Coordinates of C-alpha atoms and ligand atoms in Angstrom, one line a residue:
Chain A
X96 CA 224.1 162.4 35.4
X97 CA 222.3 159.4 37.8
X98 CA 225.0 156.8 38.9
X99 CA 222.5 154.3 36.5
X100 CA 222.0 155.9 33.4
X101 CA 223.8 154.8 30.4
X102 CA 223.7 157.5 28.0
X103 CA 223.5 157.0 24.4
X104 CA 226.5 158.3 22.8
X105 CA 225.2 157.6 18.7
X106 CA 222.5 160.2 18.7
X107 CA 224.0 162.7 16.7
X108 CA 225.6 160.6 14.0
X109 CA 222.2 158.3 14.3
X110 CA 220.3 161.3 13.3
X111 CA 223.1 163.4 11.3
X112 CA 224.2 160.2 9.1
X113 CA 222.9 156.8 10.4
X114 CA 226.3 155.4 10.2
X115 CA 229.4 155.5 12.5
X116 CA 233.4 154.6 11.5
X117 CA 235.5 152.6 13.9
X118 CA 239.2 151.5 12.5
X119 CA 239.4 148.4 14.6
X120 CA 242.9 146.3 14.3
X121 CA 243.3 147.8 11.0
X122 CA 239.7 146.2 9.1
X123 CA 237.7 148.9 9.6
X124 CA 233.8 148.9 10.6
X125 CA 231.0 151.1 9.2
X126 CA 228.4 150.9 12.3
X127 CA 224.7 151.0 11.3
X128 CA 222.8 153.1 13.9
X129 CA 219.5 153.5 12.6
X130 CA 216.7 150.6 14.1
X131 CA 215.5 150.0 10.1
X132 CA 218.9 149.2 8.7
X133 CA 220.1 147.2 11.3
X134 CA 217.0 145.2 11.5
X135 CA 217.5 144.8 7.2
X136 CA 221.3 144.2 7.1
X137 CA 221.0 141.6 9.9
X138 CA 217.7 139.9 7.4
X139 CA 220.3 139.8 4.5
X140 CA 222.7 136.9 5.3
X141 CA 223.5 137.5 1.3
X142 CA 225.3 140.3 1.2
X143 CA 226.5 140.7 5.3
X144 CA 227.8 137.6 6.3
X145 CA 228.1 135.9 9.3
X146 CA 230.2 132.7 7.7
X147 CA 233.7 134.7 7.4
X148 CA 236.9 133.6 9.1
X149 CA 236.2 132.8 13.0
X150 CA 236.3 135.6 15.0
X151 CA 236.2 138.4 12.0
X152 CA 232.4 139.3 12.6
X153 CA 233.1 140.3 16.2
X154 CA 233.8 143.7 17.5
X155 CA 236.5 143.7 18.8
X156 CA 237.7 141.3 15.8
X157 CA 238.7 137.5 17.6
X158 CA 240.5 137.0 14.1
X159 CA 244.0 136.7 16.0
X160 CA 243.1 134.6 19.4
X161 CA 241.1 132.1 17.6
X162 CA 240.5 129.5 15.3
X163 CA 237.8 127.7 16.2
X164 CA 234.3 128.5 14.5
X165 CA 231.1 129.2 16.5
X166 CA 228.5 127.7 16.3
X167 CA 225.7 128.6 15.2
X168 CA 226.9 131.8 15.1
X169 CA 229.6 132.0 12.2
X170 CA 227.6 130.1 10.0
X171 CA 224.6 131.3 7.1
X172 CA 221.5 129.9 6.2
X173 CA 220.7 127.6 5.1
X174 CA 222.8 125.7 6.9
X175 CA 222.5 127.9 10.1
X176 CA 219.3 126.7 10.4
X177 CA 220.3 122.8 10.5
X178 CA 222.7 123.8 13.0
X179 CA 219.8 126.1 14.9
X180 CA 217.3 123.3 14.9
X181 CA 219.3 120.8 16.9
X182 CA 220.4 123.2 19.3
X183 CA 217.2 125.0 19.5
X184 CA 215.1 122.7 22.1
X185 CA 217.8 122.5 24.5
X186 CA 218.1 126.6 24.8
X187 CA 214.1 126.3 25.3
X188 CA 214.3 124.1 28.3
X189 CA 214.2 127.2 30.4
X190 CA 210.6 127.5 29.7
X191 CA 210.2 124.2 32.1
X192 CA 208.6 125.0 35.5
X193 CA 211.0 122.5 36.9
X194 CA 214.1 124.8 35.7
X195 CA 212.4 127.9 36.8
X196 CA 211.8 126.5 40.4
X197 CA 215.9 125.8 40.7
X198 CA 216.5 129.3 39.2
X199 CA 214.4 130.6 41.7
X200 CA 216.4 129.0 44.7
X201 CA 219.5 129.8 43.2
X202 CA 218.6 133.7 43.0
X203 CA 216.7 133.8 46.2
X204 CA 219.8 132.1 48.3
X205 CA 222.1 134.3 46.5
X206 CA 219.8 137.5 47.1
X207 CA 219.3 136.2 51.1
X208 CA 223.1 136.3 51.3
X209 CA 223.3 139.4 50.3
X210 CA 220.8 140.8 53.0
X211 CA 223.3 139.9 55.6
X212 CA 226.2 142.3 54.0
X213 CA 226.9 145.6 54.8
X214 CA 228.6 146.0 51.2
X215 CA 228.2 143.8 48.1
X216 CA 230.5 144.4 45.2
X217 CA 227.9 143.5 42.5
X218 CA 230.0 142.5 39.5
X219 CA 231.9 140.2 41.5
X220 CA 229.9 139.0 43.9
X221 CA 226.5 139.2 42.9
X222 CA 226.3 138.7 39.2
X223 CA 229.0 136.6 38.3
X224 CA 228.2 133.8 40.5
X225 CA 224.2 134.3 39.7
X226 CA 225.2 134.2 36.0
X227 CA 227.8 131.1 37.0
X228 CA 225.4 129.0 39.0
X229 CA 222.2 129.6 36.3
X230 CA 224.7 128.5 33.7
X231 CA 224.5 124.7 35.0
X232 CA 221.4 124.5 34.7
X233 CA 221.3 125.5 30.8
X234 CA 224.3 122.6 30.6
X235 CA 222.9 120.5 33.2
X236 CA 225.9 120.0 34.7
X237 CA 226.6 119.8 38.2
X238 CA 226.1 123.2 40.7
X239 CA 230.1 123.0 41.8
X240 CA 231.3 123.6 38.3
X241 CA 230.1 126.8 38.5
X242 CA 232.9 127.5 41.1
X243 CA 235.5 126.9 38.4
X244 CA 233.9 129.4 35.9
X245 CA 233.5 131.7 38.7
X246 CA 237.2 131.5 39.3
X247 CA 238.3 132.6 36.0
X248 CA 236.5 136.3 36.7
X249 CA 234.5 138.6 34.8
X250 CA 236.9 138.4 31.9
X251 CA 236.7 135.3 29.8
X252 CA 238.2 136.7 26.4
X253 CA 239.0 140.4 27.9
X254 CA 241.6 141.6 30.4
X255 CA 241.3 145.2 32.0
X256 CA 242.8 147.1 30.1
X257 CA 243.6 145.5 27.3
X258 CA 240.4 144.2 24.2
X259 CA 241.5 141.0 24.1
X260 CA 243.9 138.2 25.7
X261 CA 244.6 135.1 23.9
X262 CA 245.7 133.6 27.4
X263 CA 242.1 134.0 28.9
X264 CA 240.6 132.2 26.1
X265 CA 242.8 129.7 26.2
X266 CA 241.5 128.6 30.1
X267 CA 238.0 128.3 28.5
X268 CA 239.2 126.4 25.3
X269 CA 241.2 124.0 27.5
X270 CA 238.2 123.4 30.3
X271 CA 236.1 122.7 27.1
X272 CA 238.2 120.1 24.9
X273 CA 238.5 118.5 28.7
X274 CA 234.9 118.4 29.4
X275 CA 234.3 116.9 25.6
X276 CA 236.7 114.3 26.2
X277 CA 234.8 113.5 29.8
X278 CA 231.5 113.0 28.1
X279 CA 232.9 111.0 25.3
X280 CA 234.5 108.5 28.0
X281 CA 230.9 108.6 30.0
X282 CA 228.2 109.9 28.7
X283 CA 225.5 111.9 30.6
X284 CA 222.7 114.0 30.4
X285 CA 224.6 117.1 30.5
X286 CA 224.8 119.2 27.0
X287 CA 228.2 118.1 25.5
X288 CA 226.7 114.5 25.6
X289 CA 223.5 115.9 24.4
X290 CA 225.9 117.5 21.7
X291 CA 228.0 114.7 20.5
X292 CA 225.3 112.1 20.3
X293 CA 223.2 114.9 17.9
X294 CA 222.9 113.7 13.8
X295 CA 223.6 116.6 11.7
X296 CA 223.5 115.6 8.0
X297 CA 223.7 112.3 8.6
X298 CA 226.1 112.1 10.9
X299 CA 226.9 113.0 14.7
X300 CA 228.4 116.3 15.5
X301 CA 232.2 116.6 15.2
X302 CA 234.2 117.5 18.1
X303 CA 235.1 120.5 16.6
X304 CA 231.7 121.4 15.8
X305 CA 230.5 120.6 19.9
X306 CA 233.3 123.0 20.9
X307 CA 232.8 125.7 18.5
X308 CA 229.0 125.1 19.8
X309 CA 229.9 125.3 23.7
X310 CA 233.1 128.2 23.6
X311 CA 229.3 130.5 22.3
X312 CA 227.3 129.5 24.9
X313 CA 230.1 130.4 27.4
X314 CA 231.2 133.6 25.4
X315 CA 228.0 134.6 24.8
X316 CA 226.0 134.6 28.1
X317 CA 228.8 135.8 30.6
X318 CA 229.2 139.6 30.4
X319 CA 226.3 140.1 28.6
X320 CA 224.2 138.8 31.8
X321 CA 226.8 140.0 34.0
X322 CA 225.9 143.4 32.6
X323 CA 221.7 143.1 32.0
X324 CA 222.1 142.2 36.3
X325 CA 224.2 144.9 37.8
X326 CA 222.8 147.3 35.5
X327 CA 219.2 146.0 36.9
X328 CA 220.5 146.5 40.3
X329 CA 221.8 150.2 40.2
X330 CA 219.0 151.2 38.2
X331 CA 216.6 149.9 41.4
X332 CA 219.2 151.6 43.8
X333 CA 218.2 154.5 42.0
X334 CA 214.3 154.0 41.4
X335 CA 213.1 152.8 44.7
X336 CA 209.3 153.3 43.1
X337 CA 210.1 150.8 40.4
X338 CA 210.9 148.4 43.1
X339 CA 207.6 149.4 44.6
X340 CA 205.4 149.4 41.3
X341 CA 207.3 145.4 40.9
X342 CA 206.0 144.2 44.0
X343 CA 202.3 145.6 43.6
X344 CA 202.5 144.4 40.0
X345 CA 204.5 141.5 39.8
X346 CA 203.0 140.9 36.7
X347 CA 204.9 143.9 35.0
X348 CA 208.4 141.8 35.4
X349 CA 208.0 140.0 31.9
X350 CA 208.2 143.9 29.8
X351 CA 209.6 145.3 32.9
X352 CA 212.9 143.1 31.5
X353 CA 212.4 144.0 27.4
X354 CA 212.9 147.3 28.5
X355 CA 215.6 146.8 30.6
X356 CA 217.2 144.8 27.6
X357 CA 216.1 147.6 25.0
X358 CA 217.5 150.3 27.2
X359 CA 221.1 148.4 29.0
X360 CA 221.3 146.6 25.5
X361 CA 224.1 144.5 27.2
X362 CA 225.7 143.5 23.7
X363 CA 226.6 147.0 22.0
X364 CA 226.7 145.7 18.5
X365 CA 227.7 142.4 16.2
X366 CA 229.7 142.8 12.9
X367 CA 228.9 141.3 9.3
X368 CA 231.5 140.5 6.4
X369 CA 230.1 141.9 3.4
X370 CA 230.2 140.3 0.6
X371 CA 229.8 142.6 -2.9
X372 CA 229.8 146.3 -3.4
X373 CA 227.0 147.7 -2.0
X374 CA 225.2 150.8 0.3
X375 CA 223.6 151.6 3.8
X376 CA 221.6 154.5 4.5
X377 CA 223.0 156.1 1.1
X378 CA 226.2 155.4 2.3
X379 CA 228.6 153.1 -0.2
X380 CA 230.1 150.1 1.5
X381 CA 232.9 148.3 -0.4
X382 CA 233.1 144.3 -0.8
X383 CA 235.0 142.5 1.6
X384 CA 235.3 145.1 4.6
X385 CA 232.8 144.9 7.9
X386 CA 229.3 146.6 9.0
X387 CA 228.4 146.4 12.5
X388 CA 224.7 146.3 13.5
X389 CA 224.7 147.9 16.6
X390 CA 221.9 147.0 18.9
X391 CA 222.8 149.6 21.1
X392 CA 221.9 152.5 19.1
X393 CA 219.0 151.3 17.0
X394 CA 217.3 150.3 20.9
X395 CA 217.0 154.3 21.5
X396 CA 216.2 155.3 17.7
X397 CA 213.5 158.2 18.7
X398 CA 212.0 157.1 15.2
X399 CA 210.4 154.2 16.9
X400 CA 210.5 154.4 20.6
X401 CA 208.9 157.2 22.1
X402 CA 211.2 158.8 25.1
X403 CA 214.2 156.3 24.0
X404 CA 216.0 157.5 27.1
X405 CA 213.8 156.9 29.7
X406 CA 213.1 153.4 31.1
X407 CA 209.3 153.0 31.0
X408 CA 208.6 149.6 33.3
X409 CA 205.9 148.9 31.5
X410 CA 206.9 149.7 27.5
X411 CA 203.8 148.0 25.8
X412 CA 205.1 148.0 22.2
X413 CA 209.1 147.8 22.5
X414 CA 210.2 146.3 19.3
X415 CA 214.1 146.5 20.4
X416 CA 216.8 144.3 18.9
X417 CA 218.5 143.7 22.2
X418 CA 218.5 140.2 21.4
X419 CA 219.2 140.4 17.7
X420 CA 216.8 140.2 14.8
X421 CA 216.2 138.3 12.4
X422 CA 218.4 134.2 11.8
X423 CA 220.8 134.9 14.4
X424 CA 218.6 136.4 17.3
X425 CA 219.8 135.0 20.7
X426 CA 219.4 131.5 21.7
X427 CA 219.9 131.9 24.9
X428 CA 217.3 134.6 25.5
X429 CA 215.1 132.0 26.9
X430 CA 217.5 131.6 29.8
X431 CA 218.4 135.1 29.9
X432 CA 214.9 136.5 29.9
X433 CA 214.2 134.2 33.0
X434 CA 217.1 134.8 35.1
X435 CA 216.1 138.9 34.8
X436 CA 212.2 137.8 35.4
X437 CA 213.1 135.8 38.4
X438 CA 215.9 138.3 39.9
X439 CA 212.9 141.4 39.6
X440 CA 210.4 139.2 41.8
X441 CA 213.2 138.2 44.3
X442 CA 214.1 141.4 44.7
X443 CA 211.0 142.7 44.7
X444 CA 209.9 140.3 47.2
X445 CA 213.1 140.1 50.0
X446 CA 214.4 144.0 49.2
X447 CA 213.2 147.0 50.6
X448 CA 216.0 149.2 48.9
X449 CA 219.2 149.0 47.5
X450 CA 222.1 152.1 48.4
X451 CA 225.0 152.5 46.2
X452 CA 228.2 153.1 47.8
X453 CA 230.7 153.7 45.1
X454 CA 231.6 152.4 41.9
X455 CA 233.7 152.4 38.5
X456 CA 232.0 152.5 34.9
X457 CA 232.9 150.5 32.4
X458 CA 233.1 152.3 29.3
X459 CA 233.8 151.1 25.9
X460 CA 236.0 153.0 23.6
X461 CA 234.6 152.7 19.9
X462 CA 236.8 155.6 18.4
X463 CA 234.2 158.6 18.0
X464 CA 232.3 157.0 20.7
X465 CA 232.1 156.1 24.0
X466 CA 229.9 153.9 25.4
X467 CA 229.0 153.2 29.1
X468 CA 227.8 149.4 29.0
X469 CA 228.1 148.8 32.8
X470 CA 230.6 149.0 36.1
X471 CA 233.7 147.5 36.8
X472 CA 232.8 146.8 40.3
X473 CA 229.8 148.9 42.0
X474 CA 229.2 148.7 45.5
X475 CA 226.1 148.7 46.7
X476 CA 224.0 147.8 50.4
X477 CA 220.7 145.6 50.0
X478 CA 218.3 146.7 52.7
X479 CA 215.6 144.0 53.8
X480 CA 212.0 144.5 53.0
X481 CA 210.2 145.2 56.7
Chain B
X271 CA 183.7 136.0 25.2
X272 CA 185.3 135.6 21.9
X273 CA 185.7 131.9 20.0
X274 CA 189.1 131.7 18.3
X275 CA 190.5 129.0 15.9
X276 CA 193.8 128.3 16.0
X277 CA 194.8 125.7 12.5
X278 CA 198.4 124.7 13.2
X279 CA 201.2 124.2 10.4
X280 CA 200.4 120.5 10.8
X281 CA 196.9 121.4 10.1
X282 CA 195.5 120.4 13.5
X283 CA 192.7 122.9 14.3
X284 CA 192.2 124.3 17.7
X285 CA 189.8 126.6 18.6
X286 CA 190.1 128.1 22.3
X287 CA 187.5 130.8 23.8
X288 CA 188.7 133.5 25.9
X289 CA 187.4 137.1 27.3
X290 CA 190.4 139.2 28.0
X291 CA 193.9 139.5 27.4
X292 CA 195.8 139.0 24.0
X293 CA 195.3 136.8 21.4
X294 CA 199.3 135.4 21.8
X295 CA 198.8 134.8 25.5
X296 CA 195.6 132.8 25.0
X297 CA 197.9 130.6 22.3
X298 CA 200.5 130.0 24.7
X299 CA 198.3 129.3 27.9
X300 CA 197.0 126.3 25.8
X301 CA 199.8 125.2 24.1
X302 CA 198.9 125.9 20.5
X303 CA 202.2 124.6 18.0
X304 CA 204.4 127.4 16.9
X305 CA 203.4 130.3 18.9
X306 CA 206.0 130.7 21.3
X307 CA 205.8 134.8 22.2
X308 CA 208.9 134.7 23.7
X309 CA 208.7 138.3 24.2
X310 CA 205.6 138.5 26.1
X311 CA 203.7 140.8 23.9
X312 CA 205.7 143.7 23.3
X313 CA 205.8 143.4 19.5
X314 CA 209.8 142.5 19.9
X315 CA 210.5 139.1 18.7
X316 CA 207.9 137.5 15.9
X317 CA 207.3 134.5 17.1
X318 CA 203.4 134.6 17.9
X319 CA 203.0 135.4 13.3
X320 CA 199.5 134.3 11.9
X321 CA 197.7 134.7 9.0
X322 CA 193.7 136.1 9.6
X323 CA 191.4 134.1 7.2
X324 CA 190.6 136.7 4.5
X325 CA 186.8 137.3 5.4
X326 CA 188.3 138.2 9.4
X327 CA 190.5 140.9 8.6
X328 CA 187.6 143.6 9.1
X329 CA 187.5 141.7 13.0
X330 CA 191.0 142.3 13.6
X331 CA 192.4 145.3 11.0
X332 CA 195.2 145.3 9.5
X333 CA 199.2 145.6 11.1
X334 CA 199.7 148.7 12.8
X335 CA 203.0 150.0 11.6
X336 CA 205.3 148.8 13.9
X337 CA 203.7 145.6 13.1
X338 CA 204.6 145.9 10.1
X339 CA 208.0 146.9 10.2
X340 CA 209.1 143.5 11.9
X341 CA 206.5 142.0 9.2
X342 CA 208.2 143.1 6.5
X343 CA 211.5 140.9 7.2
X344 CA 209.7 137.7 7.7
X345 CA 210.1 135.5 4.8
X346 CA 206.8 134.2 5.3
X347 CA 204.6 137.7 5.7
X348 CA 201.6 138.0 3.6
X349 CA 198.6 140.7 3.5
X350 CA 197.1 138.9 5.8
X351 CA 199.7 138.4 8.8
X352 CA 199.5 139.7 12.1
X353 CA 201.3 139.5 15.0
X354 CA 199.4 137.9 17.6
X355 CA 200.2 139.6 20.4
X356 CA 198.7 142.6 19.4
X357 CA 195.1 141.6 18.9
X358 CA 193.4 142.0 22.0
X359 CA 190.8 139.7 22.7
X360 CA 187.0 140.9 22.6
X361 CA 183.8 140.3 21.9
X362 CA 184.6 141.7 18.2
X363 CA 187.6 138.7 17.6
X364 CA 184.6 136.0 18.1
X365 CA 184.7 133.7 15.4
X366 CA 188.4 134.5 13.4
X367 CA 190.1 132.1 12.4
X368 CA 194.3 132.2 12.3
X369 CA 196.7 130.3 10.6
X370 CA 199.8 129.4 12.8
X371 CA 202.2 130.9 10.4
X372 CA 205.4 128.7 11.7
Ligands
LIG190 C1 221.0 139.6 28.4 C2 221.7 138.7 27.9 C3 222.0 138.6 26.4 C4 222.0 139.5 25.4 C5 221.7 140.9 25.4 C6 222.4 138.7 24.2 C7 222.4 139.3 22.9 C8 222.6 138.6 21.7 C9 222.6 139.2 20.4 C10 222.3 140.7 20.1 C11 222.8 138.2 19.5 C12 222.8 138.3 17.9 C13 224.2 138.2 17.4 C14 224.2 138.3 15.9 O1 223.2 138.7 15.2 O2 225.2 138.0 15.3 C15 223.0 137.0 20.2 C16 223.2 135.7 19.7 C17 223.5 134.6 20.4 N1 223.4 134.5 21.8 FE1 222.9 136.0 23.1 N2 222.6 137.5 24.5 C18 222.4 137.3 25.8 C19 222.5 136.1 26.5 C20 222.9 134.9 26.0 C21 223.0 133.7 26.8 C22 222.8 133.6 28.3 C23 223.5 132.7 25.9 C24 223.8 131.3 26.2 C25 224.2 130.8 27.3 C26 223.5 133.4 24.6 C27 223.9 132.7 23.4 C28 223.8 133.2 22.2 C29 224.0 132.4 21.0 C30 224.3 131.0 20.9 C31 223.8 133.3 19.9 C32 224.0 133.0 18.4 C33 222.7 132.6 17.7 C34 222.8 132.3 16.2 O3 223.8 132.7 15.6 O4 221.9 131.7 15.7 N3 223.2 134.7 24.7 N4 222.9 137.3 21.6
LIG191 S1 205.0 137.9 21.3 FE1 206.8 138.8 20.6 S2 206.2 139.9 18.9 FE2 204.3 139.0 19.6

């Protein structure tokens, strides 16, 4: 196997079944693995549920570490979408020329730095504080918070080891009733302002609602971009020529990152509640238990892609679910999908090649699977273009 | 070169002329309301949804079946709806007008 593939464990009960079990903390999950029932299940708010008890509709389930309700995450149409439409302009702001040009020096400094090392540990010291530093930007808060979040690790909600660690979340819940309270005594420009001062229903946003609002956007974009970058880097350690083929074609980066999405799909899968008696794939699913879509498997469904297990650079029609499908689809792809785009021409640009030194995967234990969905650490030498 | 008309969900027509390229990309270069393609044409994410005036579907055909497939969940699909960025622009698009479908 290539120190970057990430092989796709669901195949068999994909094809075989189209469903998977996993007995997580006692409520049990039917996984959906096929591309067309994930992509229906995640249409039909009705019947699978995002609006259950905080935390329930995550794999693992957050049930026991948290009360607060995400936002607008845990939450169904139609009052998803009044939640979505105040949000949604601020997650577009990445589309800005202004915010690309200050991604761009944040990525280029970083990927300068880097140059000068013999040995960069990517997780750590590469993606974390890229995915850190990028994150003020989408807040609009200032550069040297992004030294606090960077000192809390890779592990927000998770500890090696261990699924999940109510003390971890409790550094981020803290930080973020603290930075509410800041922007309620002066208010700025930055997002919890933004936030607070935003009329939903004829009122302004409760603090409850901002916090359930910002603990997402923090729980949301950390390991998933910490994983879409390092994965992006050892898979251009491996494939010099896709390095190459970047920097003749530059304007490949945009599909160039679908497919990195599509095949890394950095989020393996998100749960539903459902709500009444009903069936998957022929497959009888009782009231009140969870489905999981999972992104990962329906992203290599050989019923729709062609060669699911290959990256192609330039996929013309990818019609993955990396980001979701359907209400709920990412909102912070926008920022995500830049971040990727930029790193690609950086790299492409400063770095001749890129040798791995050693590494450890991380794999995710799902019961009949296992699922690599990045590295622990990965060390790796960036060589200078010449 | 192919003229293409663009009528917005607040009504505003546009109508934009272009040679090469996809239909979504031309959209977004100019700014036409509620085409965002935030997938850059790879038939992923929905957003660049029109409706082909009746008399142009023979210009542009009908959804392939991918298409359709991410058609099919969208509240708002009709007959007539295609996804944007797969029409690529040529001569044989001149004159079809689209209906922003967001
Ligand atoms: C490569 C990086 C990312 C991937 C693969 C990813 C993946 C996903 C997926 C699959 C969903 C759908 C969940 C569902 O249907 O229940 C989702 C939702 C969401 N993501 Fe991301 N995400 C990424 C980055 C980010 C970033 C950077 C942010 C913000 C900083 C973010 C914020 C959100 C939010 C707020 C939602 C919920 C949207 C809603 O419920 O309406 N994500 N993401
Ligand atoms: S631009 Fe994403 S589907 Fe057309």
């Amino acid at each position: 196997m290539e120190k970057s593939e990430l092989p796709d464990p669901f195949e068999k009960a994909r094809v075989e079944k189209g469903f998977g079990k996993l007995n997580d903390q006692d409520d049990p999950v039917t996984m959906l693995l096929r591309l067309k029932d994930v992509r229906k299940t995640a249409h039909n708010y009705k019947t699978f549920q995002s609006a259950a008890q905080p935390g329930r509709i995550v794999v693992p389930s957050e049930v026991n570490i948290r009360d607060t309700r995400q936002i607008p995450f845990e939450v169904d149409p139609p009052v998803h979408g009044e939640y979505r439409a105040i949000v949604e302009p601020w997650f577009k702001r990445p589309l800005q020329a202004e915010y690309q040009e200050k991604l761009k020096e944040q990525i280029e400094s970083l990927v300068n730095e880097c140059l000068n090392n013999d040995r960069v540990e990517v997780v750590n010291q590469f993606a974390l504080p890229l995915q850190s530093r990028a994150l003020t930007l989408l807040l609009n808060t200032p550069f040297s918070e992004s030294e606090t979040w960077i000192s809390w690790g890779t592990h927000v909600f998770r500890s090696e080891g261990e699924a999940l660690d109510a003390d971890k979340a409790n550094i981020l819940y803290d930080y973020i009733d603290q930075q509410i309270e800041r922007a309620i005594a002066k208010p700025g420009e930055d997002m919890y302002s933004v936030l607070l001062s935003s009329d939903f229903q004829g009122r302004k946003l409760s603090k409850e609602e901002v916090k359930g609002v910002m603990v997402l956007t923090f729980a949301g974009g950390r390991d998933t971009v910490i994983n879409a970058v390092t994965n992006s880097i050892a898979y251009l350690a491996e494939y010099p020529e896709s390095l190459e083929r970047l920097r003749k074609e530059p304007e490949i980066a945009g599909k160039a990152v679908e497919e990195f999405i599509r095949y890394f799909s950095p989020l393996t899968q998100m749960g539903r509640v459902v709500t009444e008696d009903t069936a998957v794939c022929e497959h009888a699913i009782k009231a009140d238990t969870r489905v999981s879509l999972c992104w990962a498997s329906a992203n290599r469904d050989a019923a729709v892609f062609e060669n699911p297990n290959e990256i192609v650079l330039d996929r013309k029609i990818n019609p993955h679910v990396g980001f979701g499908f359907s209400h709920h689809n990412c909102l912070g792809a926008t920022h995500a999908r830049q971040i990727l785009k930029i790193l690609l021409n950086t790299l492409a640009t400063k770095v001749g090649s890129i040798e791995i030194q050693d590494y450890k995967e991380n794999i995710e234990s799902l019961d009949e699977f296992e699922r690599k969905v990045g590295y622990d650490r990965i060390n790796v030498k960036f060589n200078k273009l010449t | 070169m192919a003229k293409i008309t663009f009528i917005t969900s607040d009504n505003e027509s546009i109508t934009l002329e272009g040679s090469s390229g996809s239909v979504m990309a031309l959209a977004v270069e100019n700014g036409v309301k509620g085409i965002d393609g935030d997938c850059g044409g790879v038939c992923s994410c929905a957003t660049c949804h029109v409706h082909v005036s009746p008399e142009d579907m023979k210009k542009t055909g009908t959804a392939s079946e991918i298409e359709a497939d991410m058609l099919e969940l969208d509240d708002n699909a009709d007959e007539f709806s295609r996804l944007c960025c797969q029409l690529e622009i040529g001569d044989h698009l001149d004159g079809v007008v689209l209906r922003v479908a967001k």
